[in-house]
Amino acid sequence: FYPVDLPADADADLLANGERRYLRGQPAWVEGAVVDAAGRPVRGASVEIWQCDADGHYRHPGDGNRADPAFQAFGRASVDAEGRYRFRTLRPAPYSGRTPHIHVKVRLAQRTLLTTQLYVEGDPGNERDPLWRSLRDPADRAALTVPFRSGADGLRAQFTIVVAA
C-alpha cells in the first residue's frame, strides 16, 4: 500500500498532517542511521516510511480510503552527515492477516537502495505473519525486528539500515 498520491505534508512527523493532530495509538520515535556494509554513513540518502493508522487502515484506495485523515501515514526524511534519520509516528498496529510493521524505503538520488519492513520485537503476531515467518534465518529476523521501548516522550525504536550503496 505505497501511497498512490503522496500527502501534501510528507515530513518526518506522521502524527501531524497539516493542521490536524493524530491522537490515537501509541506515539513513537523511529530513528537510526543509513550505513553501507562497512558502517559508513550513506550521505545524501533519504528514508521513507508508510504505515496504517491505529485502526489498521492505510491511506490508499485499495483499503477503501478508510484511514483517519489526521494520520499522515507517509513520511520522508533526509539523512544528516552521519547518516541519521528520525521519524515521529506511532507504534505500528496490526491489520487483518498482518503483524504490526512499518514499511521502509531508502533512496539515493533516483535509485531505490532498499524496500523492506520494520517489525516490532516480541509482538505475538509475528509468528503468524507470513512475511515475518519467511525470514527463516534468525539473523535476518533480528535485522528487521526491533524493540519499541518506553521513553520520556513516547516509545523509541532504534533501526540501523544497512544498504549496498
PDB file of C-alpha atoms in Angstrom:
ATOM      1  CA  PHE A   1       0.000   0.000   0.000  1.00  0.00           C
ATOM      2  CA  TYR A   2       2.649   2.543  -1.034  1.00  0.00           C
ATOM      3  CA  PRO A   3       0.709   5.809  -1.364  1.00  0.00           C
ATOM      4  CA  VAL A   4      -0.830   6.408  -4.772  1.00  0.00           C
ATOM      5  CA  ASP A   5      -0.707  10.151  -4.094  1.00  0.00           C
ATOM      6  CA  LEU A   6       1.864  11.492  -1.656  1.00  0.00           C
ATOM      7  CA  PRO A   7       0.364  13.730   1.010  1.00  0.00           C
ATOM      8  CA  ALA A   8       0.982  17.477   0.794  1.00  0.00           C
ATOM      9  CA  ASP A   9       2.534  17.109   4.248  1.00  0.00           C
ATOM     10  CA  ALA A  10       5.204  14.434   3.767  1.00  0.00           C
ATOM     11  CA  ASP A  11       7.659  15.398   6.500  1.00  0.00           C
ATOM     12  CA  ALA A  12       9.050  13.186   9.270  1.00  0.00           C
ATOM     13  CA  ASP A  13       6.158  13.811  11.719  1.00  0.00           C
ATOM     14  CA  LEU A  14       3.355  11.398  10.865  1.00  0.00           C
ATOM     15  CA  LEU A  15       1.320  12.487  13.896  1.00  0.00           C
ATOM     16  CA  ALA A  16       0.705  15.927  12.353  1.00  0.00           C
ATOM     17  CA  ASN A  17      -0.996  16.122   8.973  1.00  0.00           C
ATOM     18  CA  GLY A  18      -1.151  19.809   8.133  1.00  0.00           C
ATOM     19  CA  GLU A  19      -3.158  21.413  10.943  1.00  0.00           C
ATOM     20  CA  ARG A  20      -4.597  18.071  12.099  1.00  0.00           C
ATOM     21  CA  ARG A  21      -3.074  16.192  15.048  1.00  0.00           C
ATOM     22  CA  TYR A  22      -3.341  12.422  15.386  1.00  0.00           C
ATOM     23  CA  LEU A  23      -4.020  11.448  18.988  1.00  0.00           C
ATOM     24  CA  ARG A  24      -4.730   7.719  18.697  1.00  0.00           C
ATOM     25  CA  GLY A  25      -2.350   4.792  19.154  1.00  0.00           C
ATOM     26  CA  GLN A  26       0.991   4.862  20.951  1.00  0.00           C
ATOM     27  CA  PRO A  27       3.308   7.715  19.882  1.00  0.00           C
ATOM     28  CA  ALA A  28       6.771   6.525  18.941  1.00  0.00           C
ATOM     29  CA  TRP A  29      10.088   7.765  17.610  1.00  0.00           C
ATOM     30  CA  VAL A  30      11.699   5.594  14.946  1.00  0.00           C
ATOM     31  CA  GLU A  31      15.296   6.607  14.438  1.00  0.00           C
ATOM     32  CA  GLY A  32      18.619   5.282  13.287  1.00  0.00           C
ATOM     33  CA  ALA A  33      21.187   5.653  10.564  1.00  0.00           C
ATOM     34  CA  VAL A  34      21.621   4.551   6.974  1.00  0.00           C
ATOM     35  CA  VAL A  35      25.054   2.993   6.534  1.00  0.00           C
ATOM     36  CA  ASP A  36      26.874   0.892   3.966  1.00  0.00           C
ATOM     37  CA  ALA A  37      28.222  -2.610   4.629  1.00  0.00           C
ATOM     38  CA  ALA A  38      31.421  -1.099   6.085  1.00  0.00           C
ATOM     39  CA  GLY A  39      29.410   1.023   8.549  1.00  0.00           C
ATOM     40  CA  ARG A  40      29.989   4.340   6.734  1.00  0.00           C
ATOM     41  CA  PRO A  41      27.090   6.807   6.571  1.00  0.00           C
ATOM     42  CA  VAL A  42      25.305   6.957   3.230  1.00  0.00           C
ATOM     43  CA  ARG A  43      25.281  10.725   2.732  1.00  0.00           C
ATOM     44  CA  GLY A  44      22.517  12.092   0.552  1.00  0.00           C
ATOM     45  CA  ALA A  45      20.131   9.217   1.245  1.00  0.00           C
ATOM     46  CA  SER A  46      16.508   9.714   2.115  1.00  0.00           C
ATOM     47  CA  VAL A  47      14.295   7.378   4.116  1.00  0.00           C
ATOM     48  CA  GLU A  48      10.571   6.984   3.519  1.00  0.00           C
ATOM     49  CA  ILE A  49       8.152   5.214   5.814  1.00  0.00           C
ATOM     50  CA  TRP A  50       4.484   4.424   5.440  1.00  0.00           C
ATOM     51  CA  GLN A  51       2.096   2.527   7.660  1.00  0.00           C
ATOM     52  CA  CYS A  52      -1.511   2.059   8.630  1.00  0.00           C
ATOM     53  CA  ASP A  53      -3.264   4.100  11.314  1.00  0.00           C
ATOM     54  CA  ALA A  54      -4.098   2.774  14.789  1.00  0.00           C
ATOM     55  CA  ASP A  55      -7.236   1.098  13.399  1.00  0.00           C
ATOM     56  CA  GLY A  56      -5.261  -0.795  10.746  1.00  0.00           C
ATOM     57  CA  HIS A  57      -6.227   1.344   7.730  1.00  0.00           C
ATOM     58  CA  TYR A  58      -3.871   2.651   5.040  1.00  0.00           C
ATOM     59  CA  ARG A  59      -4.310   5.910   3.155  1.00  0.00           C
ATOM     60  CA  HIS A  60      -4.700   4.042  -0.089  1.00  0.00           C
ATOM     61  CA  PRO A  61      -7.686   3.404  -2.389  1.00  0.00           C
ATOM     62  CA  GLY A  62      -7.047  -0.344  -2.081  1.00  0.00           C
ATOM     63  CA  ASP A  63      -8.026  -0.023   1.582  1.00  0.00           C
ATOM     64  CA  GLY A  64     -11.242   1.832   0.777  1.00  0.00           C
ATOM     65  CA  ASN A  65      -9.844   5.203   1.915  1.00  0.00           C
ATOM     66  CA  ARG A  66     -10.996   4.433   5.465  1.00  0.00           C
ATOM     67  CA  ALA A  67      -7.837   5.803   7.122  1.00  0.00           C
ATOM     68  CA  ASP A  68      -8.054   8.629   9.619  1.00  0.00           C
ATOM     69  CA  PRO A  69      -7.165  11.837   7.713  1.00  0.00           C
ATOM     70  CA  ALA A  70      -5.361  13.191  10.783  1.00  0.00           C
ATOM     71  CA  PHE A  71      -2.690  10.493  10.455  1.00  0.00           C
ATOM     72  CA  GLN A  72      -0.143  11.495   7.814  1.00  0.00           C
ATOM     73  CA  ALA A  73       0.612   7.779   7.134  1.00  0.00           C
ATOM     74  CA  PHE A  74       3.692   8.583   4.981  1.00  0.00           C
ATOM     75  CA  GLY A  75       6.856  10.475   5.789  1.00  0.00           C
ATOM     76  CA  ARG A  76      10.216  11.273   4.272  1.00  0.00           C
ATOM     77  CA  ALA A  77      13.448  12.304   5.988  1.00  0.00           C
ATOM     78  CA  SER A  78      16.846  13.145   4.563  1.00  0.00           C
ATOM     79  CA  VAL A  79      19.776  11.728   6.483  1.00  0.00           C
ATOM     80  CA  ASP A  80      22.305  14.055   8.103  1.00  0.00           C
ATOM     81  CA  ALA A  81      26.101  13.948   7.649  1.00  0.00           C
ATOM     82  CA  GLU A  82      26.303  10.896   9.955  1.00  0.00           C
ATOM     83  CA  GLY A  83      23.544   9.098   8.044  1.00  0.00           C
ATOM     84  CA  ARG A  84      20.991   9.637  10.836  1.00  0.00           C
ATOM     85  CA  TYR A  85      17.240   9.947  10.347  1.00  0.00           C
ATOM     86  CA  ARG A  86      14.306  10.321  12.748  1.00  0.00           C
ATOM     87  CA  PHE A  87      10.528   9.954  12.459  1.00  0.00           C
ATOM     88  CA  ARG A  88       7.708  10.777  14.859  1.00  0.00           C
ATOM     89  CA  THR A  89       4.979   8.215  14.278  1.00  0.00           C
ATOM     90  CA  LEU A  90       3.066   5.571  16.197  1.00  0.00           C
ATOM     91  CA  ARG A  91       3.846   2.045  17.234  1.00  0.00           C
ATOM     92  CA  PRO A  92       2.569   0.112  14.258  1.00  0.00           C
ATOM     93  CA  ALA A  93      -0.822  -1.538  14.566  1.00  0.00           C
ATOM     94  CA  PRO A  94      -1.899  -4.912  13.193  1.00  0.00           C
ATOM     95  CA  TYR A  95      -4.471  -5.324  10.483  1.00  0.00           C
ATOM     96  CA  SER A  96      -6.197  -8.346   9.019  1.00  0.00           C
ATOM     97  CA  GLY A  97      -3.631 -11.077   8.450  1.00  0.00           C
ATOM     98  CA  ARG A  98      -0.536  -8.995   9.257  1.00  0.00           C
ATOM     99  CA  THR A  99       1.572  -8.335  12.313  1.00  0.00           C
ATOM    100  CA  PRO A 100       2.380  -4.684  13.164  1.00  0.00           C
ATOM    101  CA  HIS A 101       5.022  -3.295  10.809  1.00  0.00           C
ATOM    102  CA  ILE A 102       6.284  -0.125   9.163  1.00  0.00           C
ATOM    103  CA  HIS A 103       7.264  -0.072   5.502  1.00  0.00           C
ATOM    104  CA  VAL A 104      10.700   1.451   4.850  1.00  0.00           C
ATOM    105  CA  LYS A 105      12.265   2.620   1.593  1.00  0.00           C
ATOM    106  CA  VAL A 106      15.775   4.075   1.206  1.00  0.00           C
ATOM    107  CA  ARG A 107      16.609   6.198  -1.816  1.00  0.00           C
ATOM    108  CA  LEU A 108      19.835   7.733  -3.047  1.00  0.00           C
ATOM    109  CA  ALA A 109      19.149  10.279  -5.779  1.00  0.00           C
ATOM    110  CA  GLN A 110      16.943   8.431  -8.308  1.00  0.00           C
ATOM    111  CA  ARG A 111      17.919   4.946  -7.115  1.00  0.00           C
ATOM    112  CA  THR A 112      15.960   2.841  -4.641  1.00  0.00           C
ATOM    113  CA  LEU A 113      18.528   1.093  -2.462  1.00  0.00           C
ATOM    114  CA  LEU A 114      16.152  -0.887  -0.262  1.00  0.00           C
ATOM    115  CA  THR A 115      12.474  -1.530   0.365  1.00  0.00           C
ATOM    116  CA  THR A 116      11.693  -3.538   3.484  1.00  0.00           C
ATOM    117  CA  GLN A 117       9.539  -3.736   6.595  1.00  0.00           C
ATOM    118  CA  LEU A 118      10.360  -2.985  10.224  1.00  0.00           C
ATOM    119  CA  TYR A 119       8.733  -5.333  12.767  1.00  0.00           C
ATOM    120  CA  VAL A 120       8.053  -4.975  16.499  1.00  0.00           C
ATOM    121  CA  GLU A 121      10.158  -7.234  18.711  1.00  0.00           C
ATOM    122  CA  GLY A 122       8.077  -9.534  20.893  1.00  0.00           C
ATOM    123  CA  ASP A 123       4.770  -8.856  19.147  1.00  0.00           C
ATOM    124  CA  PRO A 124       2.633 -12.012  19.381  1.00  0.00           C
ATOM    125  CA  GLY A 125       1.503 -11.567  15.765  1.00  0.00           C
ATOM    126  CA  ASN A 126       4.998 -12.057  14.369  1.00  0.00           C
ATOM    127  CA  GLU A 127       4.865 -15.864  14.487  1.00  0.00           C
ATOM    128  CA  ARG A 128       1.608 -15.853  12.499  1.00  0.00           C
ATOM    129  CA  ASP A 129       2.724 -13.310   9.885  1.00  0.00           C
ATOM    130  CA  PRO A 130       3.621 -14.920   6.533  1.00  0.00           C
ATOM    131  CA  LEU A 131       6.287 -12.361   5.610  1.00  0.00           C
ATOM    132  CA  TRP A 132       7.968 -12.324   9.033  1.00  0.00           C
ATOM    133  CA  ARG A 133       7.943 -16.143   9.069  1.00  0.00           C
ATOM    134  CA  SER A 134       9.523 -16.201   5.602  1.00  0.00           C
ATOM    135  CA  LEU A 135      12.661 -14.776   7.244  1.00  0.00           C
ATOM    136  CA  ARG A 136      13.971 -18.180   8.262  1.00  0.00           C
ATOM    137  CA  ASP A 137      17.446 -17.099   9.365  1.00  0.00           C
ATOM    138  CA  PRO A 138      17.346 -15.686  12.932  1.00  0.00           C
ATOM    139  CA  ALA A 139      19.900 -13.024  11.905  1.00  0.00           C
ATOM    140  CA  ASP A 140      17.555 -11.820   9.134  1.00  0.00           C
ATOM    141  CA  ARG A 141      14.679 -11.570  11.596  1.00  0.00           C
ATOM    142  CA  ALA A 142      16.862  -9.742  14.121  1.00  0.00           C
ATOM    143  CA  ALA A 143      17.923  -7.208  11.480  1.00  0.00           C
ATOM    144  CA  LEU A 144      14.283  -6.231  10.841  1.00  0.00           C
ATOM    145  CA  THR A 145      12.718  -6.701  14.277  1.00  0.00           C
ATOM    146  CA  VAL A 146      13.388  -4.052  16.919  1.00  0.00           C
ATOM    147  CA  PRO A 147      12.086  -3.267  20.383  1.00  0.00           C
ATOM    148  CA  PHE A 148       9.824  -0.280  20.956  1.00  0.00           C
ATOM    149  CA  ARG A 149      10.952   0.867  24.423  1.00  0.00           C
ATOM    150  CA  SER A 150       9.391   3.459  26.709  1.00  0.00           C
ATOM    151  CA  GLY A 151      10.995   6.886  26.712  1.00  0.00           C
ATOM    152  CA  ALA A 152      10.235  10.264  28.237  1.00  0.00           C
ATOM    153  CA  ASP A 153       8.191  11.356  25.201  1.00  0.00           C
ATOM    154  CA  GLY A 154       6.744   8.071  23.970  1.00  0.00           C
ATOM    155  CA  LEU A 155       8.132   4.844  22.650  1.00  0.00           C
ATOM    156  CA  ARG A 156      11.520   4.681  20.896  1.00  0.00           C
ATOM    157  CA  ALA A 157      12.713   2.251  18.258  1.00  0.00           C
ATOM    158  CA  GLN A 158      16.314   2.229  17.034  1.00  0.00           C
ATOM    159  CA  PHE A 159      16.652   0.880  13.477  1.00  0.00           C
ATOM    160  CA  THR A 160      20.008   0.888  11.686  1.00  0.00           C
ATOM    161  CA  ILE A 161      19.590   0.375   7.953  1.00  0.00           C
ATOM    162  CA  VAL A 162      22.468  -1.273   6.100  1.00  0.00           C
ATOM    163  CA  VAL A 163      22.462  -0.908   2.326  1.00  0.00           C
ATOM    164  CA  ALA A 164      24.741  -1.641  -0.602  1.00  0.00           C
ATOM    165  CA  ALA A 165      25.446   1.880  -1.824  1.00  0.00           C
TER     166      ALA A 165
END
